XYZ file of C-alpha atoms in Angstrom:
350
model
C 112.498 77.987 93.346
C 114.635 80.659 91.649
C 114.834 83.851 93.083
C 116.155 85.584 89.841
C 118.580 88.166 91.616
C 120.322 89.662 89.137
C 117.816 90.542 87.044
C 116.125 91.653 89.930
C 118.537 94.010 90.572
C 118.703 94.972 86.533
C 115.207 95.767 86.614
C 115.136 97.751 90.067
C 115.405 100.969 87.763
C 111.359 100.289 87.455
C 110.975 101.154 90.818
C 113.469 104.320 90.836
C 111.032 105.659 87.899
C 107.645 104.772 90.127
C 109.518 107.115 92.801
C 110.686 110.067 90.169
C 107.049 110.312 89.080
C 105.593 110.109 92.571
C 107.731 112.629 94.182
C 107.304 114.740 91.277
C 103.744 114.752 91.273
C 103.765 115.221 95.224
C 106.043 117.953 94.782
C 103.756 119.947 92.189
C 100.805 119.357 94.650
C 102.952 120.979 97.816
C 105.022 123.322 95.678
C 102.714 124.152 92.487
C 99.521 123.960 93.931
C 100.142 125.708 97.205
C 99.210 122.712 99.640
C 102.726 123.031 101.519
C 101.166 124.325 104.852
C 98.234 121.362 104.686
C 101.208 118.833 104.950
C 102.707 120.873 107.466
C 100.182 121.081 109.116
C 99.911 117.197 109.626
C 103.611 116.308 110.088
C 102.002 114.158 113.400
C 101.032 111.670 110.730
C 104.003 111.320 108.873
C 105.727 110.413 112.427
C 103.382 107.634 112.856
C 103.993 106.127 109.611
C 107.356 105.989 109.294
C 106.581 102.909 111.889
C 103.599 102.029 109.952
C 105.209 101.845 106.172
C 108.246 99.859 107.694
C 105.553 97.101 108.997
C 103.502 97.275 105.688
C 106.687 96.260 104.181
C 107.810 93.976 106.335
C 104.809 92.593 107.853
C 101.133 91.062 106.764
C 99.768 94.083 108.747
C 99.170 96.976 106.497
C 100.242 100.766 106.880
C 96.642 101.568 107.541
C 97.282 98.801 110.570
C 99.451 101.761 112.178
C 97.805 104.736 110.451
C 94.030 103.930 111.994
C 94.734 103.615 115.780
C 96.558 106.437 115.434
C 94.111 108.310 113.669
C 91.291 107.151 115.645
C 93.135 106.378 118.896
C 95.768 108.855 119.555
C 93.996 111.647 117.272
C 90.348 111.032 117.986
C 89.097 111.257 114.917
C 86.073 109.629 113.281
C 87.190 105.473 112.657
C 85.429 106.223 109.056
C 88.009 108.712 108.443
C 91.013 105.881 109.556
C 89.582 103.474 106.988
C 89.550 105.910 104.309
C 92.723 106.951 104.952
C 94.169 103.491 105.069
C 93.069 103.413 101.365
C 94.982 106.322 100.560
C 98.306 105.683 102.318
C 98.557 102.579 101.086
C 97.951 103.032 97.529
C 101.382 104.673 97.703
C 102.858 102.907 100.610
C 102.216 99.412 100.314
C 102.287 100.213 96.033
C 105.890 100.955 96.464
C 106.168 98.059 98.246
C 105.349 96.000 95.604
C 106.594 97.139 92.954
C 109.762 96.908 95.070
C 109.066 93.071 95.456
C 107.859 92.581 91.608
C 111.029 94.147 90.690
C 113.655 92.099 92.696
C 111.128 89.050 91.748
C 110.668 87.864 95.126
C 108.970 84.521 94.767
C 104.726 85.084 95.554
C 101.580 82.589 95.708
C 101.031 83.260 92.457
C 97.726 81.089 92.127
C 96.036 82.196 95.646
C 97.327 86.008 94.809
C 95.343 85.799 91.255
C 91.966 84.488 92.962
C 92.114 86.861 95.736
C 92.953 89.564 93.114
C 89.617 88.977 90.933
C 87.294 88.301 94.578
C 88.393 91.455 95.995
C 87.786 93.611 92.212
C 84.322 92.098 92.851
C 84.001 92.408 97.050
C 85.566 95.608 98.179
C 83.397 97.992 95.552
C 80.051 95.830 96.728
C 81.041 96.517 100.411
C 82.133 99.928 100.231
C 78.881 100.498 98.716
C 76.491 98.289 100.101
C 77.898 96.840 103.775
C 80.704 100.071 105.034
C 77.554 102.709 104.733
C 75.547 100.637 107.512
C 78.244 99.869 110.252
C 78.990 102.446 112.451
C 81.700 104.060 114.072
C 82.092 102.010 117.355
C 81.346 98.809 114.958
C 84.508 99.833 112.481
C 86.419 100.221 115.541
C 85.899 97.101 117.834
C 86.014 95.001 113.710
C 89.298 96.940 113.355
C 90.269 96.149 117.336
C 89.378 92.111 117.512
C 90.523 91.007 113.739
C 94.025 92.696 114.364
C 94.276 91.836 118.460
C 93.408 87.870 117.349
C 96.471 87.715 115.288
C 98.703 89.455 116.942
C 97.827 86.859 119.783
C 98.588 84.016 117.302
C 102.121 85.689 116.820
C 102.643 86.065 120.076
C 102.325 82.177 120.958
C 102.356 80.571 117.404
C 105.603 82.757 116.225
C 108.205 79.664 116.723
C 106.250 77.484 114.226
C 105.072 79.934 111.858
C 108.844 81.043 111.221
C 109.804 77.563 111.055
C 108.127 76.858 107.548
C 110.295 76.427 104.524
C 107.333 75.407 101.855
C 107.359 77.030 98.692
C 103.771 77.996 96.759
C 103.668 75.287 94.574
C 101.195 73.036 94.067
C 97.646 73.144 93.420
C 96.865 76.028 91.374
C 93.317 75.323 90.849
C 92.566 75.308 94.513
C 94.928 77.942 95.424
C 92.909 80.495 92.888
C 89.255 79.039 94.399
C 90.539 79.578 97.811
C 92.392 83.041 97.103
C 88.764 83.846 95.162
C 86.600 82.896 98.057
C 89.128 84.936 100.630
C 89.287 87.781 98.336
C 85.555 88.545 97.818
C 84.414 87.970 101.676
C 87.770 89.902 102.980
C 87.530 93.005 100.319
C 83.993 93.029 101.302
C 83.741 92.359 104.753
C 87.077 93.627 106.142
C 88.786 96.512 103.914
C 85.456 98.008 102.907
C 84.597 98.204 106.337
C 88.349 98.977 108.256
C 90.715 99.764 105.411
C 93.029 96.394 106.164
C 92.380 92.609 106.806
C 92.571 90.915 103.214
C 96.355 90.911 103.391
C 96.376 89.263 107.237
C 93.044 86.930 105.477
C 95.534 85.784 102.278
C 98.809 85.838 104.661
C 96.659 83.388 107.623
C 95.681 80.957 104.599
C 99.510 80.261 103.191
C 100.762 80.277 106.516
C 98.185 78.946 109.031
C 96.747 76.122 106.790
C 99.112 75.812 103.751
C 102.109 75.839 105.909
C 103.981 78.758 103.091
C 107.468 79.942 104.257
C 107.198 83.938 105.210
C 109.497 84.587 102.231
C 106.809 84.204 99.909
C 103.492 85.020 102.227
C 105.028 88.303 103.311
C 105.230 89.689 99.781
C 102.082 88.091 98.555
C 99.969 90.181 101.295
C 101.850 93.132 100.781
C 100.671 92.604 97.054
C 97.296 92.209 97.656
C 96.805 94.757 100.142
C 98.225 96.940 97.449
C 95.812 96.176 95.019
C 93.018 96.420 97.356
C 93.962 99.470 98.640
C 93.796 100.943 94.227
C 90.372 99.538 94.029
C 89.455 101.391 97.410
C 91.033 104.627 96.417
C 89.052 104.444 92.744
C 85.929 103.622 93.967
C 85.994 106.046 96.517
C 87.648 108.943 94.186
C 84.151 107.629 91.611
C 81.808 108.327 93.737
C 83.503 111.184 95.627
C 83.077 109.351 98.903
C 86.326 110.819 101.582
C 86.410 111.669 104.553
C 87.128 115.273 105.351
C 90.791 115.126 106.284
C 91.649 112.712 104.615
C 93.828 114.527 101.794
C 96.009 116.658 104.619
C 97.176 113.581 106.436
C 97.848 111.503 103.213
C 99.893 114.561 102.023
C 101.953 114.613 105.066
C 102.428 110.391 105.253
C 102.837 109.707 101.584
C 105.983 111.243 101.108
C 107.321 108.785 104.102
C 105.968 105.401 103.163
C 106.895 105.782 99.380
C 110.210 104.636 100.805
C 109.448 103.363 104.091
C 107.477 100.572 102.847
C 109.700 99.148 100.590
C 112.690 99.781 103.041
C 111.056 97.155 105.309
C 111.028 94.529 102.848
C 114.644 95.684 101.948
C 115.514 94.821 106.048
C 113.818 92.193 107.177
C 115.600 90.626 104.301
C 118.569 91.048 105.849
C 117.690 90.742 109.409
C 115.014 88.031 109.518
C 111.175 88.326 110.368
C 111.006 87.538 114.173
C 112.142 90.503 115.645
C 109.476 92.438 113.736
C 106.635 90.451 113.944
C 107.253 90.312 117.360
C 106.793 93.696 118.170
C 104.327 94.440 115.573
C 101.995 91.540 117.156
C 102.477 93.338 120.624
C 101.325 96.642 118.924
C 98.287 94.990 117.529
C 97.363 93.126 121.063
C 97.851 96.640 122.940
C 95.431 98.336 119.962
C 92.677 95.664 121.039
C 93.457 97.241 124.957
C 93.643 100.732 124.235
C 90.100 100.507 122.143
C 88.175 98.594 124.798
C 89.401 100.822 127.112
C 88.612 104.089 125.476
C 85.269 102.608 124.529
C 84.389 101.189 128.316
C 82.053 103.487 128.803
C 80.062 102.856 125.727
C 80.438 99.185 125.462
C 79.696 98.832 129.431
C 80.656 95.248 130.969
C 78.395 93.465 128.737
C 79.963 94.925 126.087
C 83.665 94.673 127.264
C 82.507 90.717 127.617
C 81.465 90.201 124.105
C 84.713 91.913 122.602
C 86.344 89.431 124.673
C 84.826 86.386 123.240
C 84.775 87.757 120.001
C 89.024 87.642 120.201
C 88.878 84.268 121.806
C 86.476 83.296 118.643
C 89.129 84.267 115.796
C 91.906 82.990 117.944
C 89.897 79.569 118.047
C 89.110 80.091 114.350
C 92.566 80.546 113.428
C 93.753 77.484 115.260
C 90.915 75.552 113.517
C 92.490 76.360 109.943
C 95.399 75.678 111.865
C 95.508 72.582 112.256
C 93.271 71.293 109.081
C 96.962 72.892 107.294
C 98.462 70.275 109.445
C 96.132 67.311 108.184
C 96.995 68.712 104.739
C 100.842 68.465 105.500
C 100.836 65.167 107.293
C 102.242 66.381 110.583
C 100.886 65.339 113.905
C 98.196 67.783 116.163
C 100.665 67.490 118.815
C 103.909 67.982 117.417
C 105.541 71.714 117.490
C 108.125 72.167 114.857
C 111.640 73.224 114.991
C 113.458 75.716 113.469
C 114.305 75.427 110.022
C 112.306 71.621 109.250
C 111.027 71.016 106.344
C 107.827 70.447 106.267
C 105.864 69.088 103.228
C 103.127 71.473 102.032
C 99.676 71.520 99.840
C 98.674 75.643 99.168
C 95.040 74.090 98.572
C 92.530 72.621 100.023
């Protein structure tokens, strides 16, 4: 597959323009409109996320994957005001991002990227309205704690094989837009509505965990669709006039940072490889799933602690289901572990 780099580079002015016009119009807000001291006064945030918008970029966790334990975690503040701000942060964040990698025309999943474009247009409005209204707090929370704790698990003992792919996205298109449309309306509906993230680790686990997609192209595909999730989010919410007070003062404060941040992840691990990052980002998202049972003991109680438990050995077992029906697909053995660098033959559909 041709990566196009020249003109990549040629059209890289696209993304200097993006930045003119967004720093100009944050500038007007903090300068014009007098909102200096609100950013100020939330500089806390924009610490966090200059570790959060480097793993958006460079990652299939999201900037919100940073910004909500923090927000929640560190900060104590409601989780519905973490997945709201997750919307916000990344619509410029993980944006920037992607524009960044649709510039330098980093190869994508074209086909599974589409579908899961057109389910989550459909899902995340119907579950911001009708599913994110009914789950509380504690709910949004322990959702937020087991979905990311489960794959940071898989990282942690999977990470060998998962870099080891060299697949591109070809293939079946047909099946690769059902799937992405299936993954997109249950994730946007079931998992941003409700937390803010998980349709870019749902899209990333497919072309990785079953199809078998090297990280160079499922990377940049989540970052894409996260993107894209997170505009519907912030339009649906701006419609109906649905944030979260506080929302605005931390996004002014963060936005500023991840407008580069983000895209200066995919920038690195481009030059430094994946593993080191994932690595730590993985431990960051097991130690999330710690910290929230922890703070929540009391409320959850032992039966409680229990359940969250089993619920993270569930999607671990659920990922290493899809796991190895990708290895059917590809024709390698249940028991064989792959090296470094093999090609492995790949199907991106079912």
């Amino acid at each position: 597959m041709r990566h196009h780099t020249n003109t990549g580079r040629n059209r890289l002015w696209l993304w200097g323009l993006w930045l003119a016009l967004f720093y100009g119009s944050w500038l007007v807000l903090v300068a014009v409109l007098g909102h200096w001291q609100t950013a100020e006064d939330h500089w806390p945030m924009a610490l966090a996320m200059a570790l959060g918008s480097y793993a958006a970029g460079s990652t299939p966790m999201g900037g919100g994957t940073v910004g909500f334990p923090v927000l929640v975690l560190l900060f104590d503040m409601p989780a519905s005001l973490g997945r709201d701000f997750s919307f916000a942060v990344q619509s410029i964040g993980m944006v920037s991002a992607s524009i960044f990698i649709l510039c330098r025309r980093q190869p994508l999943a074209w086909s599974m990227l589409r579908g899961a474009m057109l389910g989550t247009l459909v899902g995340t409005p119907l579950g911001i309205f009708l599913i994110a209204p009914f789950v509380a707090d504690l709910w949004i929370k322990l959702t937020f704690a087991v979905l990311w704790g489960s794959f940071g698990v898989l990282h942690l003992y999977r990470l060998g094989e998962i870099t080891s792919f060299t697949g591109d996205a070809r293939g079946r298109e047909r099946q690769d837009f059902s799937l992405g449309l299936v993954l997109g309306l249950l994730a946007g509906g079931f998992a941003a509505a409700v937390t803010g993230v998980g349709i870019d680790m749902v899209i990333y686990a497919a072309l990785v965990v079953l199809c078998r997609v090297d990280l160079k192209i499922a990377i940049p595909t989540s970052v894409v669709i996260m993107a894209f999730t997170s505009v519907v989010g912030v339009v649906v919410k701006s419609l109906c006039g649905d944030w979260q007070p506080g929302v605005f003062g931390n996004w002014l404060a963060a936005a500023p940072v991840v407008a580069l941040g983000a895209p200066l992840g995919v920038f690195v691990v481009s030059r430094i490889g994946r593993q080191p990052t994932l690595l730590v980002v993985a431990m960051l998202c097991v130690g999330q799933f710690v910290w929230t049972c922890f703070e929540e003991s009391a409320v959850l109680g032992p039966w409680g602690m229990v359940l969250a438990a089993m619920s993270l050995g569930i999607c671990i077992l659920g990922f290493e289901w899809v796991r190895r029906i990708g290895m059917r697909l590809a024709g390698v053995g249940a028991d064989r572990t792959l090296h470094s660098g093999s090609q492995v033959p790949v199907s991106t559909g079912l």
